[in-house]
Coordinates of C-alpha atoms and ligand atoms in Angstrom, one line a residue:
X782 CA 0.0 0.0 0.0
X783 CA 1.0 3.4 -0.7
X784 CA 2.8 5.1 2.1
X785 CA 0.0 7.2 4.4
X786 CA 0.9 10.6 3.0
X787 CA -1.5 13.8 4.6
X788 CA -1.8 17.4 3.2
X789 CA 0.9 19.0 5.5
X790 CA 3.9 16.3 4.5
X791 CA 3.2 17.5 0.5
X792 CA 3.4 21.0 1.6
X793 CA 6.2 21.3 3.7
X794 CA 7.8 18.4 0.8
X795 CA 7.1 21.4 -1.4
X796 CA 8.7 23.8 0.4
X797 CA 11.8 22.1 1.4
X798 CA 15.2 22.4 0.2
X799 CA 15.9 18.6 -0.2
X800 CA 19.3 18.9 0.5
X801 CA 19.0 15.6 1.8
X802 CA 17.2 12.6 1.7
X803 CA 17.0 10.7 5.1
X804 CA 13.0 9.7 4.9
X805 CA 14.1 6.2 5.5
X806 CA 15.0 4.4 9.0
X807 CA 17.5 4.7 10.3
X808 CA 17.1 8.8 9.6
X809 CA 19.8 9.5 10.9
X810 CA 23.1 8.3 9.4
X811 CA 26.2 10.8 9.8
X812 CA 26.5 9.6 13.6
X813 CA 25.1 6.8 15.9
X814 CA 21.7 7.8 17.8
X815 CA 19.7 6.3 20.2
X816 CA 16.7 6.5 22.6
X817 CA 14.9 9.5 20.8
X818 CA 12.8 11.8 22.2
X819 CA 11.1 13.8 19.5
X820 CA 9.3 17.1 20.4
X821 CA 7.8 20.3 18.7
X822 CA 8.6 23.4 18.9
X823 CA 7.5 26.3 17.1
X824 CA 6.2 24.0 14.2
X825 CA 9.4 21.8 13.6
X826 CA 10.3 18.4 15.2
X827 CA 13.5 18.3 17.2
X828 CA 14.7 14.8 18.1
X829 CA 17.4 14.4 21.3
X830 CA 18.9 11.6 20.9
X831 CA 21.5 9.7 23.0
X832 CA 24.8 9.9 20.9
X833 CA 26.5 6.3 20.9
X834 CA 30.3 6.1 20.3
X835 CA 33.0 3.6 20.0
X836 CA 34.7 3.0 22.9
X837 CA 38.8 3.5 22.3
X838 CA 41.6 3.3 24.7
X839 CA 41.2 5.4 27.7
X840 CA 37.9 6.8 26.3
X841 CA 35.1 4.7 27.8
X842 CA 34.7 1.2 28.7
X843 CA 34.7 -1.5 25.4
X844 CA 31.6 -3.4 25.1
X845 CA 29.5 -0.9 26.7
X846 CA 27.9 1.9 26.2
X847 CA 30.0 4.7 25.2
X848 CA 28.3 8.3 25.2
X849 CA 30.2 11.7 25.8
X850 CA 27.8 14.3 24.5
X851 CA 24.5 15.1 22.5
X852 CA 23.5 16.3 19.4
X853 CA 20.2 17.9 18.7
X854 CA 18.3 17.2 15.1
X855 CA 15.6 19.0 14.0
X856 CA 13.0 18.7 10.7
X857 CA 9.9 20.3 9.3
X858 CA 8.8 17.2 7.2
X859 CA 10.0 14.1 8.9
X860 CA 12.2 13.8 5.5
X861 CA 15.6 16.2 5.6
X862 CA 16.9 16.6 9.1
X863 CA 19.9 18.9 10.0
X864 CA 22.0 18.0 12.5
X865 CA 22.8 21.3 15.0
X866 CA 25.8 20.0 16.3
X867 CA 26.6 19.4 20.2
X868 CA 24.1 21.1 22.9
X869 CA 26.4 19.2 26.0
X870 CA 28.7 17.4 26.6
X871 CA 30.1 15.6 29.9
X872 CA 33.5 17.7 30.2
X873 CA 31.3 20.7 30.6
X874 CA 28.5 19.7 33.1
X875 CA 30.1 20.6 36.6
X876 CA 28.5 18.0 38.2
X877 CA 29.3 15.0 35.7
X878 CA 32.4 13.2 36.3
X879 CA 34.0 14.4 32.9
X880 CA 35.8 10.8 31.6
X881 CA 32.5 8.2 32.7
X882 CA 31.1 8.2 29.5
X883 CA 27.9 8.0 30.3
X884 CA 25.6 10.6 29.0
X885 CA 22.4 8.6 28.5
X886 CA 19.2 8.9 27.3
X887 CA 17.4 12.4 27.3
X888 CA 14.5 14.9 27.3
X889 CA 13.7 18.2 26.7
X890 CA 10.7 20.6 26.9
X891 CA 9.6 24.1 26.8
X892 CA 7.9 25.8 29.2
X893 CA 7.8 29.7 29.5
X894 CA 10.0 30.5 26.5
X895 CA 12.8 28.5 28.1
X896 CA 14.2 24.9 26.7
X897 CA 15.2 22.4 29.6
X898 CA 16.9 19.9 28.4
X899 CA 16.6 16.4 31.3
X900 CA 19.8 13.8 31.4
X901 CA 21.4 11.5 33.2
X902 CA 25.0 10.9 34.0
X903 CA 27.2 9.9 36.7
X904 CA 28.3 12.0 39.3
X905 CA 31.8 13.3 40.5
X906 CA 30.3 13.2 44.2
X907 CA 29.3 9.6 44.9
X908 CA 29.0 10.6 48.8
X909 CA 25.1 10.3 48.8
X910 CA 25.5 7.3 47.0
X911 CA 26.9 5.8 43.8
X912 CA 24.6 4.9 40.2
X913 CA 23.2 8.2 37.7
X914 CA 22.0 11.3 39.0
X915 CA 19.7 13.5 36.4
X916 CA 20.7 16.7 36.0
X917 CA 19.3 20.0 33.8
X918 CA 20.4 22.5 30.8
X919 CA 18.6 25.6 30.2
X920 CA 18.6 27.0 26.8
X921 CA 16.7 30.6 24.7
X922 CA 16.5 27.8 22.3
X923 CA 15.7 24.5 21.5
X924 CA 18.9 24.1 19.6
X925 CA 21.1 26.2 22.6
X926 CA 23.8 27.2 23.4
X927 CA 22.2 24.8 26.9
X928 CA 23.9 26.1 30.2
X929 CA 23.8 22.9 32.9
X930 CA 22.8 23.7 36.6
X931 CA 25.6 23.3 38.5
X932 CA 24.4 20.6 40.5
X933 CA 21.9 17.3 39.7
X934 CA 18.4 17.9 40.6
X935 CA 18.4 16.7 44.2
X936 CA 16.6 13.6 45.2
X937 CA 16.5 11.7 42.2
X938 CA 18.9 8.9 41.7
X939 CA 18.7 7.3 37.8
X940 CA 18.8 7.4 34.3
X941 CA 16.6 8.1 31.5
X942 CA 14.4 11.3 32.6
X943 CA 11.3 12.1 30.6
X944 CA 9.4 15.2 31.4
X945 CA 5.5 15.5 31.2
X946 CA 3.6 18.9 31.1
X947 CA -0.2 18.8 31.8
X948 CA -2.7 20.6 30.4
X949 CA -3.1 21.8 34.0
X950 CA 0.3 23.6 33.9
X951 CA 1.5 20.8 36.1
X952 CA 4.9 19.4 35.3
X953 CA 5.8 15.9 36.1
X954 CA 9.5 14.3 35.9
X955 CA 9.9 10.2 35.1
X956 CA 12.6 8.5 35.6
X957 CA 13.8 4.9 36.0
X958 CA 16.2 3.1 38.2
X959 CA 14.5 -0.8 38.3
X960 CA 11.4 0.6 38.8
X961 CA 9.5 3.7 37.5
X962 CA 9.6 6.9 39.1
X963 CA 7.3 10.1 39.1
X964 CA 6.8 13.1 40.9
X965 CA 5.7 16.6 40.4
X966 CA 7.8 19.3 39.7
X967 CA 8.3 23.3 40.6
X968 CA 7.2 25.5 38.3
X969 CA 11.4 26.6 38.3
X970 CA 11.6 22.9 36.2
X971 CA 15.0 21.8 38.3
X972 CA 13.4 20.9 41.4
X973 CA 10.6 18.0 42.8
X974 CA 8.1 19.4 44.2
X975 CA 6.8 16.4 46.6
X976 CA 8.7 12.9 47.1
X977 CA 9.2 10.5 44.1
X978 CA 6.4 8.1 43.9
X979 CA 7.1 4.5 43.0
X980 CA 4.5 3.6 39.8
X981 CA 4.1 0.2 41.7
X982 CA 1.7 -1.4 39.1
X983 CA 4.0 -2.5 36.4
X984 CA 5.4 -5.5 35.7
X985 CA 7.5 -6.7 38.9
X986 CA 9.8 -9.4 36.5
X987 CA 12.4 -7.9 34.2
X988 CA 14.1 -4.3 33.6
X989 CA 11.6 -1.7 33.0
X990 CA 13.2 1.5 32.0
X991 CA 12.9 4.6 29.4
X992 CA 9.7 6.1 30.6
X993 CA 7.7 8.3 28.6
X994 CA 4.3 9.9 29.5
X995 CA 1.8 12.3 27.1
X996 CA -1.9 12.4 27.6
X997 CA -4.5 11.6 24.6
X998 CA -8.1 12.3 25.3
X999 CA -8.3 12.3 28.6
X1000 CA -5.9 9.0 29.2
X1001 CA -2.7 9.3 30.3
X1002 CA -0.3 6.7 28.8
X1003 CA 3.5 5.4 30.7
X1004 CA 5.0 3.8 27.9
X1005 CA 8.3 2.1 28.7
X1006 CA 11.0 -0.5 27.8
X1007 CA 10.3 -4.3 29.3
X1008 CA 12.6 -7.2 29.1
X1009 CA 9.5 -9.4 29.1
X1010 CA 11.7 -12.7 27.8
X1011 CA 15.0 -11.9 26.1
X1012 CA 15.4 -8.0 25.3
X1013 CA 13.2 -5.1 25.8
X1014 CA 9.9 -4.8 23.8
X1015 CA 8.0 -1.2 24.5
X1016 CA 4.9 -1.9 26.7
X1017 CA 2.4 0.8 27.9
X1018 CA 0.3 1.2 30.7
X1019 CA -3.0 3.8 31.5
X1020 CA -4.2 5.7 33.8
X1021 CA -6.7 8.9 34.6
X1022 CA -4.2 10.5 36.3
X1023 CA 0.0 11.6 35.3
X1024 CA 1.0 9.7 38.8
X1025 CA -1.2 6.5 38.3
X1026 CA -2.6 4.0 39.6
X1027 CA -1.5 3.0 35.9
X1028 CA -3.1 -0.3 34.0
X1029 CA -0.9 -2.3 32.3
X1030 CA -2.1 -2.4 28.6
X1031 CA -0.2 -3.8 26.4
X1032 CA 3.0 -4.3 23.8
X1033 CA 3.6 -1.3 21.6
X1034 CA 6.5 -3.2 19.7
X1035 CA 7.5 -6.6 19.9
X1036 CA 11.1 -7.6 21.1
X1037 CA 13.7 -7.0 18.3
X1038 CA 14.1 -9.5 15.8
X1039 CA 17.9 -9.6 15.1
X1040 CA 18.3 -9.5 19.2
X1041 CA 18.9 -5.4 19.6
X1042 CA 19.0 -5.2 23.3
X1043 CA 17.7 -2.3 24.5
X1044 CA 14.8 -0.4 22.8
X1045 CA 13.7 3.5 24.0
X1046 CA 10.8 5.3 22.2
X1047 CA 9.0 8.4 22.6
X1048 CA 5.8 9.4 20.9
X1049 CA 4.3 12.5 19.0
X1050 CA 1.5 13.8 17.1
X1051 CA 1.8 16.1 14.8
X1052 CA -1.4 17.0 12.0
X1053 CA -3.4 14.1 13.5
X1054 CA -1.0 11.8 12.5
X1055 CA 0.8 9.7 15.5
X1056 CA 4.3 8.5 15.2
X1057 CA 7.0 6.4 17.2
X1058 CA 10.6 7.4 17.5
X1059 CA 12.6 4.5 18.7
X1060 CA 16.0 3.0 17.8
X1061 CA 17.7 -0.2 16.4
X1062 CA 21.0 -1.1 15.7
X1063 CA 21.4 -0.8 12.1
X1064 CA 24.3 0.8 11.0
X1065 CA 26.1 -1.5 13.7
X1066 CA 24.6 -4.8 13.1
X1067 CA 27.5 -6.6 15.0
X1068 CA 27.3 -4.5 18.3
X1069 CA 23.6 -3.9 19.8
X1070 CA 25.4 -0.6 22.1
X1071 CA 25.8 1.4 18.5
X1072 CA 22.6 2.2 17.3
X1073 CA 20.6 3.8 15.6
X1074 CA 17.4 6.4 15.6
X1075 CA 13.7 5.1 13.3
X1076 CA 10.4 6.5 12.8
X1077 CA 7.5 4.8 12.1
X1078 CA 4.2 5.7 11.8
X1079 CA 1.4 4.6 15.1
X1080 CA -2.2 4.9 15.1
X1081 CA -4.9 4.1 18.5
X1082 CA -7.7 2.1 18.4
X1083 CA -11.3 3.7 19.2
X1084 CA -10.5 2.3 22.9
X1085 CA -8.0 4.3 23.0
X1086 CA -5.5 1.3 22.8
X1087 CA -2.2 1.4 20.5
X1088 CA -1.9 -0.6 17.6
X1089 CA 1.6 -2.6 18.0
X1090 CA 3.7 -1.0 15.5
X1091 CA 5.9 -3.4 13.0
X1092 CA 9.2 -1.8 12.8
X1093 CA 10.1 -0.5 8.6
X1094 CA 12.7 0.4 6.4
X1095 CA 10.8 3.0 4.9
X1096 CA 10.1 5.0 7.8
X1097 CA 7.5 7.7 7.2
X1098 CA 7.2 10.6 4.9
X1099 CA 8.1 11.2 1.2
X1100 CA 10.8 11.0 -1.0
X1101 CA 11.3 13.5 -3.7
X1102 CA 12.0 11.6 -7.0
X1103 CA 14.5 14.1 -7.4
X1104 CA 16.2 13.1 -4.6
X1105 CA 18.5 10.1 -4.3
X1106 CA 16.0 7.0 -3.7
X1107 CA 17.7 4.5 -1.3
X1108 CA 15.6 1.2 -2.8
X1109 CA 17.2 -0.6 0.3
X1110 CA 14.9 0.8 2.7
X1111 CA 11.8 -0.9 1.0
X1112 CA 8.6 -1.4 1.6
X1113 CA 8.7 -4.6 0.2
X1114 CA 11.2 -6.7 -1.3
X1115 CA 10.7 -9.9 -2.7
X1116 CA 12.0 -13.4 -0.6
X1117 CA 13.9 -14.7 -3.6
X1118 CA 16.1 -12.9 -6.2
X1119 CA 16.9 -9.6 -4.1
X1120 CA 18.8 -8.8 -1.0
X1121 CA 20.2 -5.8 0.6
X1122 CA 23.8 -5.3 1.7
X1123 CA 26.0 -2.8 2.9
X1124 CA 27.8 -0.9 0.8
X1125 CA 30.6 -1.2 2.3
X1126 CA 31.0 -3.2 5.2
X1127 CA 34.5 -1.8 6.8
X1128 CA 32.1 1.5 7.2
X1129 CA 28.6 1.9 7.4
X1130 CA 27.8 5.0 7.4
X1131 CA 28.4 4.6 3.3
X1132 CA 24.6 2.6 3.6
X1133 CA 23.1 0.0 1.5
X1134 CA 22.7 -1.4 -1.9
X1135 CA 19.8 -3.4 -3.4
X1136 CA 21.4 -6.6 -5.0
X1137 CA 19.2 -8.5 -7.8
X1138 CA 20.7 -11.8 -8.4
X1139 CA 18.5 -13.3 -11.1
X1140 CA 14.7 -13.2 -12.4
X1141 CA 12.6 -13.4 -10.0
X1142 CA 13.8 -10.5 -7.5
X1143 CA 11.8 -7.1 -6.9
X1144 CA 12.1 -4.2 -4.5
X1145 CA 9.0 -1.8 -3.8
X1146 CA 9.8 1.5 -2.5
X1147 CA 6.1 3.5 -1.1
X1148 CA 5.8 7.3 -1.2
X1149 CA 7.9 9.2 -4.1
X1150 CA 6.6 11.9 -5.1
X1151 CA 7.1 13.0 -8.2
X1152 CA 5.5 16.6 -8.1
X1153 CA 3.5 17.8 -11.3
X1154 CA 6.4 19.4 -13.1
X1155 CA 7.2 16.8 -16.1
X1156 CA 10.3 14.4 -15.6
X1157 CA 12.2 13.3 -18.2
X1158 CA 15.0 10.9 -16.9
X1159 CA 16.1 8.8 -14.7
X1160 CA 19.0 8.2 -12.8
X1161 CA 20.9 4.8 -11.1
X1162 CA 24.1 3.8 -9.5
X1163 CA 24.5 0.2 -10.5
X1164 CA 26.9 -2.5 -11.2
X1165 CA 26.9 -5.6 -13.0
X1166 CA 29.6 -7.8 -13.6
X1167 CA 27.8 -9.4 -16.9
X1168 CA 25.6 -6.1 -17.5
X1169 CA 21.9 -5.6 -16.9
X1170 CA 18.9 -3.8 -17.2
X1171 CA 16.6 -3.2 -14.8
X1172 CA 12.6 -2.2 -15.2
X1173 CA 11.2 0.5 -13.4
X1174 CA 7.7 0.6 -12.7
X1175 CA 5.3 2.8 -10.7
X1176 CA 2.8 1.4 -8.1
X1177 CA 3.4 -2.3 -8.1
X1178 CA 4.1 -5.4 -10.8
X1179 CA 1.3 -4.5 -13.0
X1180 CA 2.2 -0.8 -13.0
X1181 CA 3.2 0.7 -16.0
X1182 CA 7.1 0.7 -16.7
X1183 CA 8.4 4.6 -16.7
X1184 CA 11.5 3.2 -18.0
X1185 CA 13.9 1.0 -18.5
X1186 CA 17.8 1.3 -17.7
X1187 CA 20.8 -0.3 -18.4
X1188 CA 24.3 -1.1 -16.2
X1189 CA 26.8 -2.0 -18.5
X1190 CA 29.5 -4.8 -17.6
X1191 CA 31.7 -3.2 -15.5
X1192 CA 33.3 -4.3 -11.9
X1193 CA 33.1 -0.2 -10.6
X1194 CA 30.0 1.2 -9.8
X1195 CA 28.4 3.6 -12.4
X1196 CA 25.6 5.7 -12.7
X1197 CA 23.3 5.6 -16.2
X1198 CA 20.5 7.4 -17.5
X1199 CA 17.9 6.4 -19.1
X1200 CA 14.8 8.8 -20.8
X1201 CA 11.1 7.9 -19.0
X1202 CA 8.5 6.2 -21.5
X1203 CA 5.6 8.4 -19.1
X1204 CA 5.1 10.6 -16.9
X1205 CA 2.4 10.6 -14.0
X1206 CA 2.1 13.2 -11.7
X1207 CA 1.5 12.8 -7.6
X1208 CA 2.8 10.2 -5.6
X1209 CA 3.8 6.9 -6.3
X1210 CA 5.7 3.9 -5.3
X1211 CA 8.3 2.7 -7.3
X1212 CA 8.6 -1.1 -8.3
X1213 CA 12.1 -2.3 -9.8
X1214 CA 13.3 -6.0 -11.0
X1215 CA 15.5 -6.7 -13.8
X1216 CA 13.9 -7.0 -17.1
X1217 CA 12.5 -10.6 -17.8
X1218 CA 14.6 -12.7 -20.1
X1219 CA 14.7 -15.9 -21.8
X1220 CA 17.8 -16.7 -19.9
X1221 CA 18.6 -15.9 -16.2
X1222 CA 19.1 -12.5 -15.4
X1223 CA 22.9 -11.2 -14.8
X1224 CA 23.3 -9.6 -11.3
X1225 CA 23.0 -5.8 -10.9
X1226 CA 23.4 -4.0 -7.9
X1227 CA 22.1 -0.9 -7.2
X1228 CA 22.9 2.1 -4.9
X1229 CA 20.2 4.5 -5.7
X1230 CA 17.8 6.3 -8.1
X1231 CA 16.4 9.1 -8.8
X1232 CA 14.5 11.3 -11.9
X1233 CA 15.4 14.7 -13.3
Ligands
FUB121 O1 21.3 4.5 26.0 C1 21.6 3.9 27.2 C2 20.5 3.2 27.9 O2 20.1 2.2 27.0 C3 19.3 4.1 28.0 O3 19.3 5.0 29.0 C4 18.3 3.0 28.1 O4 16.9 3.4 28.1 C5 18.7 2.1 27.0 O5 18.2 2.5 25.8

């Protein structure tokens, strides 16, 4: 099916720049990301990730996780994201003990023109106790310069923060440290308010961790990480009111398939449609503690229960046909004939390729839009030992082929044009296979595509 595209994604697809293409999951690819929390401010999404590193000698401990600082990304369609560069980092945060590495997952809200920005680390002064503290940075903007507090807020002792605002006015911090935490916070933002209350009514067998609250109609919703069997799957629980007694409902997402460890989500609307932010290890396939940020698309039940989400490639949003179209990050690929692969597998960051290997192999690719301006070409990166060429088709297998293009033998990649047999306006998905022949076809790989 066509990728669920609404009125605001066209326009602001219109009226971006398209410097880059980064639609697909992961969607962010110049750096390792994890445990996004996505907000919006002023109109555009800003995610705060965690920002995973590789451990080296003296810098962190190898085979952990390895986090010195934070980036902040921010979009205004989902698709192009620009990355703003550090907003703290652990050498710079009086309180954090500047070589522990350990800059986990955070938050960040607005309240009163002012950006606080929620994280956890670990402490110089252990004397009331070892394990994280959560500390604050207060920003003008939601992209900084952030100036920490000089001290973690007092009486909370763990990681992963997550900051609520009701519609009250009332703010609520979250945190976890085995169990989940909440309490009410000053209206300053950097202090509790009343004593941490234990949200007792969660599952009492496995870690539970990554909280993250929002209200939606009247229901307030704890989502959060469980290690139900092997690794954590998200779970959420409801309640009437932001400190519980919650309900445990359900499985938002199932456990990992390729055994990801940890998972951390957070959760926003934005022009009626829902989405999850969440992370997997993709770029690091070998090593769960280097991962990677994804979107996908989440939509509630008239109950007001959440649909489990399956995890995609595609990720949400559209892809300009002008733009470089990674067919890796498919909708659907077929289980014979086609395979993905990195492009390089000593780094990467250089992505993946789409490799046909005979007849019978297709990749779908939902949601390009192709605008109502007339294209006239189109665009690959292949190779092909032997030579190949390769169909393109909108909408499915019985679409009608746009064009046809050829790799020629050649062991270095290439790219090739090709003229389009038609045109169609609007938004389509793209269907590619090699062209049916009596014999087998030769393998072709290919990088991207894209139409002029
Ligand atoms: O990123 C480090 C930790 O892994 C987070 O704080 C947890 O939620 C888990 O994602």
């Amino acid at each position: 099916m066509i990728q669920n595209v609404n009125l605001w994604l066209l326009t602001a697809l219109a009226l971006s720049s398209f410097q880059s293409a980064h639609a697909q999951n992961p969607f962010i690819t110049n750096q390792f990301t994890a445990d996004p929390t996505a907000r919006v401010f002023g109109g555009r999404v800003y995610v705060y990730p965690s920002h995973d590193i590789q451990a080296t000698p003296g810098h962190g401990r190898a085979g952990w996780f390895v986090m010195e600082d934070y980036h902040v990304f921010s979009s205004a369609n989902l698709t192009d994201w620009t990355d703003h560069g550090v907003i703290v980092t652990q050498n710079k945060v009086p309180w954090v003990k500047p070589d522990s590495y350990a800059m986990w997952a955070p938050d960040c809200v607005q309240r009163n023109g002012k950006y606080y920005f929620y994280f956890p680390a670990t402490p110089q002064d252990t004397t009331g106790g070892r394990g994280f503290r959560i500390g604050v940075a207060v920003a003008d903007k939601p992209t900084g310069p952030f100036v920490p507090q000089p001290a973690p807020i007092a009486n909370v002792r763990g990681i992963d923060p997550n900051v609520f605002i009701d519609q009250d006015g009332q703010a609520y911090l979250y945190w976890s440290q085995g169990n989940i935490y909440g309490a009410k916070l000053k209206a300053n933002m950097l202090e509790l308010a009343e004593e941490p209350h234990t949200l007792g009514e969660l599952p009492t067998k496995g870690l539970k961790e990554g909280p993250y609250v929002f209200e939606r109609k009247g229901i307030y919703y704890l989502t959060y990480p469980h290690v139900a069997n092997k690794t954590e799957r998200l779970e959420y629980a409801t309640s009437s009111s932001p400190l519980g007694p919650f309900t445990v409902r359900g499985v938002m997402m199932d456990e990992s398939p390729t055994g990801c460890w940890t998972n951390h989500h957070s959760l926003l609307q934005l022009n009626k449609q829902w989405y999850l932010f969440y992370h997997h290890n993709d770029l690091s396939p070998k090593f769960d503690k280097n991962r990677s940020v994804r979107i996908d698309s989440l939509s509630f039940a008239a109950d007001g229960s959440i649909r489990k989400v399956t995890p995609t490639l595609r990720g949400v949003g559209l892809t300009d046909a002008r733009q470089k179209i990674q067919l890796d990050r498919y909708s659907r690929l077929s289980t014979q004939g086609a395979a993905i692969a990195f492009l390089d597998t000593a780094n990467t960051f250089r992505g993946w390729k789409t490799v046909f290997a005979g007849n019978q192999g297709w990749v779908q690719y939902n949601g390009v839009a192709f605008g109502a301006q007339k294209l006239k070409t189109v665009m690959l990166r292949g190779m092909s030992a032997a030579g190949a060429t390769l169909q393109i088709r909108l909408d499915n297998a019985a679409g009608p082929v746009v064009a046809e293009i050829t790799v020629p033998k050649g062991s270095a990649w290439q790219e090739v044009k090709a003229p389009m047999r038609a045109f169609r306006p609007g938004t389509h998905a793209l269907y590619v296979a090699p062209k049916p022949t009596s014999s087998a076809a030769a393998a072709v790989e290919v990088d991207w595509v894209r139409f002029e």
